[in-house]
GROMACS .gro file of C-alpha atoms in nm:
model
  452
    1MET     CA    1  -0.006  -0.003  -0.002
    2THR     CA    2   0.143   0.347  -0.092
    3ALA     CA    3   0.241   0.564   0.210
    4LYS     CA    4   0.069   0.891   0.245
    5VAL     CA    5   0.278   1.202   0.334
    6ALA     CA    6   0.118   1.524   0.439
    7ILE     CA    7   0.298   1.877   0.410
    8LEU     CA    8   0.193   2.093   0.706
    9GLY     CA    9   0.280   2.427   0.851
   10ARG     CA   10   0.165   2.792   0.883
   11PRO     CA   11   0.099   2.991   0.575
   12ASN     CA   12   0.386   3.109   0.331
   13VAL     CA   13   0.663   2.876   0.456
   14GLY     CA   14   0.702   2.700   0.115
   15LYS     CA   15   0.466   2.400   0.141
   16SER     CA   16   0.352   2.439  -0.198
   17THR     CA   17   0.700   2.478  -0.343
   18LEU     CA   18   0.805   2.162  -0.185
   19PHE     CA   19   0.490   1.970  -0.303
   20ASN     CA   20   0.571   2.078  -0.662
   21ARG     CA   21   0.925   1.965  -0.629
   22LEU     CA   22   0.820   1.622  -0.488
   23VAL     CA   23   0.565   1.561  -0.764
   24GLY     CA   24   0.787   1.680  -1.022
   25ARG     CA   25   0.549   1.930  -1.185
   26LYS     CA   26   0.393   2.274  -1.090
   27LEU     CA   27   0.065   2.148  -0.973
   28ALA     CA   28   0.012   2.381  -0.681
   29LEU     CA   29  -0.018   2.749  -0.710
   30VAL     CA   30   0.278   2.931  -0.561
   31ASP     CA   31   0.285   3.297  -0.491
   32ASP     CA   32   0.446   3.517  -0.216
   33GLN     CA   33   0.099   3.616  -0.108
   34PRO     CA   34   0.022   3.394   0.219
   35GLY     CA   35  -0.291   3.164   0.220
   36VAL     CA   36  -0.290   3.100  -0.168
   37THR     CA   37  -0.339   2.713  -0.100
   38ARG     CA   38  -0.685   2.657   0.059
   39ASP     CA   39  -0.786   2.298  -0.023
   40ARG     CA   40  -0.598   1.980   0.037
   41ARG     CA   41  -0.436   1.890  -0.280
   42GLU     CA   42  -0.297   1.534  -0.371
   43GLY     CA   43  -0.029   1.409  -0.602
   44ASP     CA   44   0.213   1.107  -0.663
   45GLY     CA   45   0.540   1.212  -0.511
   46ARG     CA   46   0.876   1.061  -0.584
   47LEU     CA   47   1.212   1.107  -0.416
   48ALA     CA   48   1.485   0.912  -0.595
   49ASP     CA   49   1.340   0.553  -0.561
   50LEU     CA   50   1.086   0.639  -0.296
   51THR     CA   51   0.714   0.666  -0.426
   52PHE     CA   52   0.423   0.794  -0.208
   53ARG     CA   53   0.096   0.978  -0.211
   54ILE     CA   54   0.150   1.341  -0.101
   55PHE     CA   55  -0.078   1.604   0.039
   56ASP     CA   56  -0.029   1.988   0.006
   57THR     CA   57  -0.248   2.160   0.265
   58ALA     CA   58  -0.350   2.515   0.363
   59GLY     CA   59  -0.158   2.667   0.634
   60LEU     CA   60  -0.261   2.574   0.983
   61ASP     CA   61  -0.413   2.868   1.147
   62ASP     CA   62  -0.556   2.993   1.464
   63ALA     CA   63  -0.886   3.140   1.342
   64PRO     CA   64  -1.243   3.210   1.460
   65ARG     CA   65  -1.481   2.908   1.431
   66GLY     CA   66  -1.676   2.900   1.120
   67SER     CA   67  -1.449   3.126   0.927
   68LEU     CA   68  -1.298   3.050   0.586
   69GLU     CA   69  -0.953   3.011   0.752
   70ASP     CA   70  -1.107   2.784   1.020
   71ARG     CA   71  -1.249   2.562   0.744
   72MET     CA   72  -0.908   2.557   0.569
   73SER     CA   73  -0.719   2.452   0.901
   74ALA     CA   74  -0.999   2.180   0.931
   75GLN     CA   75  -0.886   2.037   0.584
   76SER     CA   76  -0.520   2.025   0.710
   77GLU     CA   77  -0.649   1.842   1.028
   78THR     CA   78  -0.802   1.579   0.801
   79ALA     CA   79  -0.472   1.544   0.613
   80ILE     CA   80  -0.287   1.486   0.934
   81ALA     CA   81  -0.532   1.199   1.021
   82ASP     CA   82  -0.491   1.022   0.682
   83ALA     CA   83  -0.102   1.047   0.669
   84ASP     CA   84   0.143   0.794   0.778
   85VAL     CA   85   0.408   1.060   0.827
   86CYS     CA   86   0.384   1.443   0.840
   87LEU     CA   87   0.646   1.684   0.707
   88PHE     CA   88   0.623   2.001   0.928
   89VAL     CA   89   0.766   2.282   0.738
   90ILE     CA   90   0.904   2.619   0.907
   91ASP     CA   91   1.065   2.917   0.745
   92ALA     CA   92   1.424   2.904   0.859
   93ARG     CA   93   1.473   3.268   0.779
   94ALA     CA   94   1.188   3.375   1.001
   95GLY     CA   95   1.277   3.136   1.276
   96VAL     CA   96   1.046   2.943   1.512
   97THR     CA   97   0.738   3.162   1.566
   98PRO     CA   98   0.466   3.122   1.846
   99VAL     CA   99   0.236   2.983   1.584
  100ASP     CA  100   0.489   2.725   1.483
  101ARG     CA  101   0.523   2.613   1.847
  102GLU     CA  102   0.130   2.603   1.884
  103PHE     CA  103   0.094   2.372   1.586
  104ALA     CA  104   0.405   2.153   1.678
  105SER     CA  105   0.197   2.084   2.011
  106ARG     CA  106  -0.115   2.003   1.782
  107LEU     CA  107   0.092   1.771   1.579
  108ARG     CA  108   0.226   1.596   1.890
  109ARG     CA  109  -0.134   1.525   2.012
  110HIS     CA  110  -0.215   1.344   1.680
  111GLY     CA  111   0.065   1.105   1.756
  112LYS     CA  112   0.175   1.064   1.393
  113PRO     CA  113   0.543   1.055   1.302
  114VAL     CA  114   0.668   1.409   1.224
  115ILE     CA  115   0.981   1.534   1.027
  116VAL     CA  116   1.059   1.888   1.073
  117LEU     CA  117   1.190   2.070   0.768
  118ALA     CA  118   1.363   2.412   0.810
  119ASN     CA  119   1.285   2.555   0.454
  120LYS     CA  120   1.460   2.859   0.293
  121SER     CA  121   1.787   2.740   0.444
  122GLU     CA  122   2.003   2.823   0.151
  123GLY     CA  123   2.281   3.075   0.261
  124LYS     CA  124   2.349   3.217   0.594
  125ALA     CA  125   2.025   3.371   0.659
  126GLY     CA  126   1.854   3.045   0.741
  127GLU     CA  127   2.120   2.897   0.961
  128ALA     CA  128   2.001   3.035   1.278
  129GLY     CA  129   1.630   2.941   1.228
  130ALA     CA  130   1.733   2.573   1.139
  131LEU     CA  131   1.912   2.536   1.468
  132GLU     CA  132   1.622   2.694   1.646
  133ALA     CA  133   1.393   2.428   1.514
  134PHE     CA  134   1.542   2.175   1.768
  135SER     CA  135   1.344   2.367   2.026
  136LEU     CA  136   1.030   2.226   1.882
  137GLY     CA  137   1.097   1.877   2.040
  138LEU     CA  138   1.002   1.690   1.721
  139GLY     CA  139   1.337   1.545   1.655
  140ASP     CA  140   1.633   1.677   1.444
  141PRO     CA  141   1.517   1.932   1.186
  142ILE     CA  142   1.647   1.897   0.819
  143ALA     CA  143   1.780   2.213   0.658
  144ILE     CA  144   1.633   2.230   0.306
  145SER     CA  145   1.559   2.469   0.019
  146ALA     CA  146   1.243   2.341  -0.172
  147GLU     CA  147   1.294   2.617  -0.428
  148HIS     CA  148   1.657   2.518  -0.520
  149GLY     CA  149   1.635   2.141  -0.426
  150GLU     CA  150   1.884   2.153  -0.136
  151GLY     CA  151   1.862   1.905   0.155
  152MET     CA  152   1.664   1.651  -0.048
  153ASP     CA  153   1.914   1.386   0.048
  154GLY     CA  154   1.836   1.444   0.418
  155LEU     CA  155   1.483   1.428   0.351
  156TYR     CA  156   1.524   1.094   0.161
  157ASP     CA  157   1.698   0.938   0.457
  158ALA     CA  158   1.427   1.067   0.719
  159LEU     CA  159   1.130   0.926   0.482
  160LEU     CA  160   1.297   0.587   0.429
  161PRO     CA  161   1.172   0.419   0.746
  162PHE     CA  162   0.813   0.521   0.637
  163VAL     CA  163   0.809   0.493   0.263
  164LYS     CA  164   0.881   0.182   0.061
  165GLY     CA  165   1.100   0.201  -0.257
  166GLU     CA  166   0.958   0.145  -0.594
  167ASP     CA  167   0.907  -0.229  -0.662
  168LYS     CA  168   0.822  -0.219  -1.026
  169PRO     CA  169   1.139  -0.291  -1.234
  170GLU     CA  170   1.251   0.015  -1.457
  171GLY     CA  171   1.113  -0.004  -1.808
  172ASP     CA  172   0.821  -0.242  -1.718
  173GLU     CA  173   0.509  -0.145  -1.946
  174GLU     CA  174   0.166  -0.119  -1.806
  175ASP     CA  175  -0.034  -0.448  -1.897
  176GLU     CA  176  -0.373  -0.421  -2.067
  177GLU     CA  177  -0.587  -0.457  -1.755
  178GLU     CA  178  -0.404  -0.173  -1.594
  179ILE     CA  179  -0.465   0.046  -1.907
  180ALA     CA  180  -0.815  -0.048  -1.919
  181ASN     CA  181  -0.881   0.037  -1.545
  182ARG     CA  182  -0.723   0.394  -1.583
  183PRO     CA  183  -0.968   0.625  -1.403
  184LEU     CA  184  -1.191   0.866  -1.601
  185LYS     CA  185  -1.060   1.219  -1.560
  186LEU     CA  186  -1.356   1.435  -1.492
  187ALA     CA  187  -1.317   1.814  -1.455
  188ILE     CA  188  -1.611   2.017  -1.288
  189ILE     CA  189  -1.585   2.366  -1.435
  190GLY     CA  190  -1.813   2.679  -1.404
  191GLN     CA  191  -1.822   3.048  -1.299
  192PRO     CA  192  -1.758   3.133  -0.934
  193ASN     CA  193  -2.016   3.014  -0.675
  194ALA     CA  194  -2.199   2.798  -0.920
  195GLY     CA  195  -2.171   2.504  -0.669
  196LYS     CA  196  -1.880   2.306  -0.796
  197SER     CA  197  -1.708   2.221  -0.449
  198THR     CA  198  -2.058   2.142  -0.317
  199LEU     CA  199  -2.112   1.903  -0.611
  200ILE     CA  200  -1.766   1.742  -0.548
  201ASN     CA  201  -1.860   1.689  -0.170
  202ALA     CA  202  -2.201   1.553  -0.260
  203LEU     CA  203  -2.052   1.302  -0.501
  204LEU     CA  204  -1.788   1.191  -0.254
  205GLY     CA  205  -2.020   1.185   0.038
  206THR     CA  206  -1.768   1.385   0.250
  207ASP     CA  207  -1.656   1.751   0.289
  208ARG     CA  208  -1.333   1.683   0.098
  209VAL     CA  209  -1.312   2.048  -0.036
  210LEU     CA  210  -1.393   2.391   0.106
  211THR     CA  211  -1.737   2.535   0.033
  212GLY     CA  212  -1.915   2.836   0.156
  213PRO     CA  213  -2.107   3.159   0.046
  214GLU     CA  214  -1.777   3.322  -0.038
  215ALA     CA  215  -1.721   3.337  -0.406
  216GLY     CA  216  -1.378   3.218  -0.530
  217ILE     CA  217  -1.300   2.979  -0.240
  218THR     CA  218  -1.137   2.732  -0.468
  219ARG     CA  219  -0.813   2.838  -0.624
  220ASP     CA  220  -0.608   2.524  -0.726
  221ALA     CA  221  -0.757   2.261  -0.958
  222ILE     CA  222  -0.792   1.981  -0.686
  223ALA     CA  223  -0.764   1.626  -0.812
  224ILE     CA  224  -0.953   1.361  -0.613
  225ASP     CA  225  -0.942   0.987  -0.680
  226TRP     CA  226  -1.284   0.834  -0.631
  227SER     CA  227  -1.509   0.538  -0.763
  228TRP     CA  228  -1.867   0.547  -0.892
  229ARG     CA  229  -2.030   0.201  -0.916
  230GLY     CA  230  -1.705   0.031  -0.921
  231LYS     CA  231  -1.567   0.248  -1.204
  232PRO     CA  232  -1.249   0.463  -1.111
  233VAL     CA  233  -1.274   0.845  -1.140
  234THR     CA  234  -1.040   1.132  -1.093
  235LEU     CA  235  -1.237   1.446  -1.024
  236TRP     CA  236  -1.102   1.779  -1.073
  237ASP     CA  237  -1.250   2.071  -0.876
  238THR     CA  238  -1.146   2.390  -1.046
  239ALA     CA  239  -1.150   2.750  -0.948
  240GLY     CA  240  -1.453   2.964  -1.096
  241ILE     CA  241  -1.363   3.102  -1.425
  242ARG     CA  242  -1.488   3.452  -1.500
  243ARG     CA  243  -1.484   3.657  -1.805
  244LYS     CA  244  -1.120   3.739  -1.889
  245SER     CA  245  -1.182   4.126  -1.848
  246ARG     CA  246  -1.300   4.053  -1.494
  247VAL     CA  247  -1.009   3.845  -1.372
  248THR     CA  248  -0.791   4.061  -1.150
  249GLY     CA  249  -0.487   3.976  -0.940
  250LYS     CA  250  -0.205   3.733  -0.999
  251VAL     CA  251  -0.355   3.452  -0.782
  252GLU     CA  252  -0.679   3.460  -0.963
  253LYS     CA  253  -0.489   3.456  -1.298
  254LEU     CA  254  -0.297   3.156  -1.193
  255ALA     CA  255  -0.606   2.983  -1.047
  256VAL     CA  256  -0.794   3.026  -1.398
  257ALA     CA  257  -0.487   2.907  -1.587
  258ASP     CA  258  -0.481   2.598  -1.350
  259GLY     CA  259  -0.857   2.531  -1.428
  260LEU     CA  260  -0.795   2.570  -1.816
  261ARG     CA  261  -0.511   2.323  -1.783
  262ALA     CA  262  -0.747   2.075  -1.610
  263ILE     CA  263  -0.985   2.091  -1.914
  264ARG     CA  264  -0.722   2.011  -2.148
  265PHE     CA  265  -0.616   1.701  -1.963
  266ALA     CA  266  -0.955   1.576  -1.884
  267ASP     CA  267  -1.145   1.308  -2.063
  268ALA     CA  268  -1.496   1.462  -1.975
  269VAL     CA  269  -1.600   1.795  -1.849
  270VAL     CA  270  -1.912   1.890  -1.642
  271VAL     CA  271  -2.017   2.260  -1.704
  272LEU     CA  272  -2.188   2.352  -1.393
  273ILE     CA  273  -2.447   2.638  -1.445
  274ASP     CA  274  -2.633   2.805  -1.175
  275ALA     CA  275  -3.010   2.746  -1.261
  276GLY     CA  276  -3.124   3.003  -1.009
  277ILE     CA  277  -3.001   3.286  -1.228
  278GLU     CA  278  -3.012   3.379  -1.594
  279ILE     CA  279  -2.762   3.197  -1.809
  280GLU     CA  280  -2.458   3.438  -1.877
  281ARG     CA  281  -2.256   3.438  -2.189
  282GLN     CA  282  -1.964   3.304  -1.982
  283ASP     CA  283  -2.145   2.981  -1.904
  284LEU     CA  284  -2.185   2.936  -2.288
  285THR     CA  285  -1.827   3.032  -2.345
  286LEU     CA  286  -1.711   2.763  -2.095
  287ALA     CA  287  -1.922   2.492  -2.259
  288ASP     CA  288  -1.781   2.595  -2.596
  289LEU     CA  289  -1.422   2.606  -2.474
  290ALA     CA  290  -1.457   2.241  -2.345
  291ALA     CA  291  -1.598   2.141  -2.675
  292GLN     CA  292  -1.311   2.322  -2.866
  293GLU     CA  293  -1.058   2.120  -2.664
  294GLY     CA  294  -1.247   1.828  -2.778
  295ARG     CA  295  -1.361   1.683  -2.443
  296ALA     CA  296  -1.677   1.490  -2.368
  297VAL     CA  297  -1.926   1.754  -2.241
  298VAL     CA  298  -2.220   1.739  -2.010
  299ILE     CA  299  -2.420   2.056  -1.871
  300ALA     CA  300  -2.533   2.031  -1.507
  301LEU     CA  301  -2.792   2.286  -1.384
  302SER     CA  302  -2.718   2.334  -1.020
  303LYS     CA  303  -2.942   2.452  -0.742
  304TRP     CA  304  -3.241   2.307  -0.934
  305ASP     CA  305  -3.442   2.296  -0.604
  306LEU     CA  306  -3.453   2.681  -0.613
  307VAL     CA  307  -3.613   2.696  -0.972
  308GLU     CA  308  -3.993   2.752  -0.963
  309ASP     CA  309  -4.126   2.686  -1.314
  310LYS     CA  310  -3.872   2.377  -1.389
  311GLN     CA  311  -4.024   2.271  -1.715
  312LYS     CA  312  -4.014   2.613  -1.885
  313ARG     CA  313  -3.654   2.692  -1.742
  314LEU     CA  314  -3.533   2.360  -1.877
  315LYS     CA  315  -3.682   2.418  -2.220
  316ASP     CA  316  -3.541   2.771  -2.234
  317ILE     CA  317  -3.184   2.640  -2.145
  318LYS     CA  318  -3.210   2.373  -2.414
  319ASP     CA  319  -3.317   2.626  -2.683
  320ASP     CA  320  -3.014   2.850  -2.586
  321MET     CA  321  -2.776   2.558  -2.603
  322ALA     CA  322  -2.911   2.457  -2.942
  323ASP     CA  323  -2.881   2.800  -3.097
  324ILE     CA  324  -2.533   2.901  -2.955
  325LEU     CA  325  -2.346   2.568  -2.930
  326PRO     CA  326  -2.355   2.396  -3.269
  327GLU     CA  327  -2.035   2.243  -3.175
  328ILE     CA  328  -2.207   2.002  -2.916
  329ARG     CA  329  -2.550   2.000  -3.054
  330GLY     CA  330  -2.781   1.771  -2.858
  331VAL     CA  331  -2.552   1.798  -2.540
  332THR     CA  332  -2.711   1.621  -2.243
  333ILE     CA  333  -2.851   1.875  -1.978
  334VAL     CA  334  -2.895   1.723  -1.632
  335PRO     CA  335  -3.070   1.930  -1.354
  336ILE     CA  336  -2.920   1.855  -1.012
  337SER     CA  337  -2.935   1.978  -0.643
  338ALA     CA  338  -2.602   1.896  -0.481
  339HIS     CA  339  -2.725   2.033  -0.154
  340HIS     CA  340  -3.019   1.778  -0.147
  341GLU     CA  341  -2.801   1.517  -0.332
  342LYS     CA  342  -3.059   1.491  -0.610
  343GLY     CA  343  -2.966   1.397  -0.977
  344LEU     CA  344  -2.630   1.296  -0.893
  345ASP     CA  345  -2.659   0.941  -1.037
  346ARG     CA  346  -2.826   1.083  -1.352
  347LEU     CA  347  -2.537   1.321  -1.396
  348MET     CA  348  -2.266   1.039  -1.365
  349GLU     CA  349  -2.467   0.811  -1.595
  350ALA     CA  350  -2.476   1.102  -1.854
  351VAL     CA  351  -2.100   1.145  -1.813
  352PHE     CA  352  -2.019   0.771  -1.890
  353VAL     CA  353  -2.269   0.787  -2.182
  354ALA     CA  354  -2.085   1.096  -2.330
  355VAL     CA  355  -1.753   0.937  -2.276
  356GLU     CA  356  -1.851   0.625  -2.448
  357LYS     CA  357  -1.976   0.831  -2.746
  358TRP     CA  358  -1.651   1.037  -2.732
  359ASN     CA  359  -1.452   0.702  -2.756
  360SER     CA  360  -1.677   0.582  -3.068
  361ARG     CA  361  -1.520   0.425  -3.372
  362ILE     CA  362  -1.715   0.375  -3.698
  363SER     CA  363  -1.603   0.143  -3.974
  364THR     CA  364  -1.495   0.290  -4.309
  365GLY     CA  365  -1.770   0.069  -4.467
  366GLN     CA  366  -2.043   0.206  -4.264
  367LEU     CA  367  -1.914   0.566  -4.318
  368ASN     CA  368  -1.912   0.543  -4.696
  369ARG     CA  369  -2.257   0.380  -4.709
  370TRP     CA  370  -2.378   0.694  -4.502
  371LEU     CA  371  -2.186   0.927  -4.725
  372GLU     CA  372  -2.336   0.799  -5.040
  373THR     CA  373  -2.685   0.856  -4.892
  374MET     CA  374  -2.588   1.217  -4.775
  375LEU     CA  375  -2.435   1.302  -5.123
  376GLU     CA  376  -2.766   1.173  -5.303
  377ARG     CA  377  -2.992   1.367  -5.072
  378ASN     CA  378  -2.785   1.692  -5.095
  379PRO     CA  379  -2.484   1.708  -5.342
  380PRO     CA  380  -2.197   1.946  -5.287
  381PRO     CA  381  -2.209   2.277  -5.457
  382ALA     CA  382  -2.022   2.363  -5.775
  383PRO     CA  383  -1.826   2.678  -5.728
  384SER     CA  384  -1.698   2.832  -6.064
  385GLY     CA  385  -1.898   2.569  -6.242
  386ARG     CA  386  -1.685   2.282  -6.117
  387ARG     CA  387  -1.862   2.042  -5.875
  388ILE     CA  388  -1.686   1.953  -5.572
  389LYS     CA  389  -1.634   1.570  -5.556
  390ILE     CA  390  -1.613   1.384  -5.219
  391ARG     CA  391  -1.479   1.050  -5.305
  392TYR     CA  392  -1.485   0.865  -4.946
  393VAL     CA  393  -1.460   0.937  -4.572
  394THR     CA  394  -1.282   0.741  -4.296
  395GLN     CA  395  -1.253   0.792  -3.925
  396VAL     CA  396  -0.882   0.851  -3.844
  397ASN     CA  397  -0.922   0.912  -3.461
  398ALA     CA  398  -1.146   0.896  -3.155
  399ARG     CA  399  -1.150   1.098  -2.833
  400PRO     CA  400  -1.307   1.294  -3.009
  401PRO     CA  401  -1.422   1.115  -3.323
  402THR     CA  402  -1.231   1.272  -3.616
  403PHE     CA  403  -1.292   1.205  -3.979
  404SER     CA  404  -1.098   1.273  -4.298
  405LEU     CA  405  -1.281   1.350  -4.616
  406PHE     CA  406  -1.103   1.271  -4.951
  407GLY     CA  407  -1.184   1.421  -5.284
  408ASN     CA  408  -1.114   1.713  -5.526
  409GLN     CA  409  -1.152   2.092  -5.439
  410LEU     CA  410  -1.240   2.025  -5.086
  411GLU     CA  411  -1.062   2.341  -4.974
  412HIS     CA  412  -1.373   2.516  -5.150
  413LEU     CA  413  -1.619   2.305  -4.941
  414PRO     CA  414  -1.845   2.553  -4.751
  415GLU     CA  415  -1.864   2.531  -4.371
  416SER     CA  416  -2.234   2.504  -4.399
  417TYR     CA  417  -2.204   2.184  -4.600
  418VAL     CA  418  -1.940   2.043  -4.347
  419ARG     CA  419  -2.215   2.110  -4.070
  420TYR     CA  420  -2.461   1.930  -4.293
  421LEU     CA  421  -2.228   1.628  -4.293
  422MET     CA  422  -2.167   1.665  -3.912
  423ASN     CA  423  -2.523   1.665  -3.814
  424GLY     CA  424  -2.576   1.356  -4.046
  425ILE     CA  425  -2.320   1.172  -3.861
  426ARG     CA  426  -2.472   1.273  -3.524
  427GLU     CA  427  -2.815   1.162  -3.639
  428THR     CA  428  -2.717   0.839  -3.809
  429PHE     CA  429  -2.465   0.710  -3.546
  430GLU     CA  430  -2.623   0.876  -3.228
  431LEU     CA  431  -2.337   1.098  -3.157
  432TRP     CA  432  -2.543   1.393  -3.021
  433GLY     CA  433  -2.355   1.623  -2.780
  434THR     CA  434  -2.014   1.499  -2.894
  435PRO     CA  435  -1.742   1.733  -3.053
  436LEU     CA  436  -1.666   1.608  -3.398
  437ARG     CA  437  -1.357   1.693  -3.605
  438PHE     CA  438  -1.350   1.676  -4.007
  439ASN     CA  439  -1.024   1.710  -4.211
  440ARG     CA  440  -1.025   1.770  -4.574
  441ARG     CA  441  -0.787   1.608  -4.801
  442GLY     CA  442  -0.724   1.585  -5.177
  443GLY     CA  443  -0.595   1.299  -5.374
  444ARG     CA  444  -0.733   0.970  -5.502
  445ASN     CA  445  -0.908   0.697  -5.308
  446PRO     CA  446  -0.666   0.432  -5.181
  447PHE     CA  447  -0.945   0.185  -5.176
  448ASP     CA  448  -0.972   0.214  -5.559
  449LYS     CA  449  -0.620   0.068  -5.596
  450GLY     CA  450  -0.616  -0.176  -5.882
  451ARG     CA  451  -0.940  -0.059  -6.026
  452LYS     CA  452  -0.972   0.078  -6.383
   0.00000   0.00000   0.00000
């Protein structure tokens, strides 16, 4: 079983920088402003041959009960309870503060193994603070620089008793079963305060991520491993994405970029829209963005319990989607109430159906029989008196379904005719709501080889 390692400490001591170094990627947002990290973030950590699951946490803070800071600290307490070993980070340049001493006592009460890391110890400025860390009574501190990678050998030695080395021989390939059981990557996106984190918690059945009336609580794109009806899923909770002109401040810009990155790496995207207010252009822009990235898309209408005339509201939204989002015409729309845990199974069923369509492959024979019917029904136009000839079509890729048209003068094929073909494929092969791609290529039909 993979060991779990939690990174803890007061705000702005370099926890997220250390997290990024151990996972080998810039997953967590890093900024000089304290309190950037709010939710517990997970990743697969590695240090030489040691592999482990690592948690980046919000800074432990002594805050009024019920406040955002208090809820952030509660997430850190949960990480301590789940961890096999805790990395307690202090700022060596600032020395040991009263807050450090308070939370060292809190860690002792949990009874978990603790490794003290005196971060920012590069140069002479951090020497005194590193020595002062002995006074915490949690064992010998290790002087490190998470930013520059110094002291990682000492951290390796300290982790060795708690973390096993990698058993899998180098160069081993994943077997077919492992590939088939890869988790579905599902990103939840939407505007601030649409209810994304509340939906995540409702799906998981626990308060895994921070929620509250304050808009913009989530900053990092938080990845959470989960299982729905025995099917592995990695859920991505993302920061609310506002219109570009309204995004202010470095941290919000980093958070939005993190959310957009989650969309690009997802298999499927749930676009969460607050059904209690009028649909804004930004809601439709987010759905279109997911479609342009070629992801499987499902629209979820949150806070459905607050809507009075539900039938009229649903009809209006479907009409808006059909008019403005031709890229995912027929996309599935699922009303939900995360607060009352209503519609969640229907939502996940819709996600897996959308992913199945997204993975669809259609044989060349079926496609060309379909194409023949479409050409008879509505032949291509003849610009400048020369008729465009479409000779054949084949599917070249899935995820999303991508097709290549072969023929003459296809560069003059109008977009309206391409949409006619797209809608024909959707109707014939039941690919409603799935982004489709069409490539146009000239040249002769390779299936005519040998024919006269």
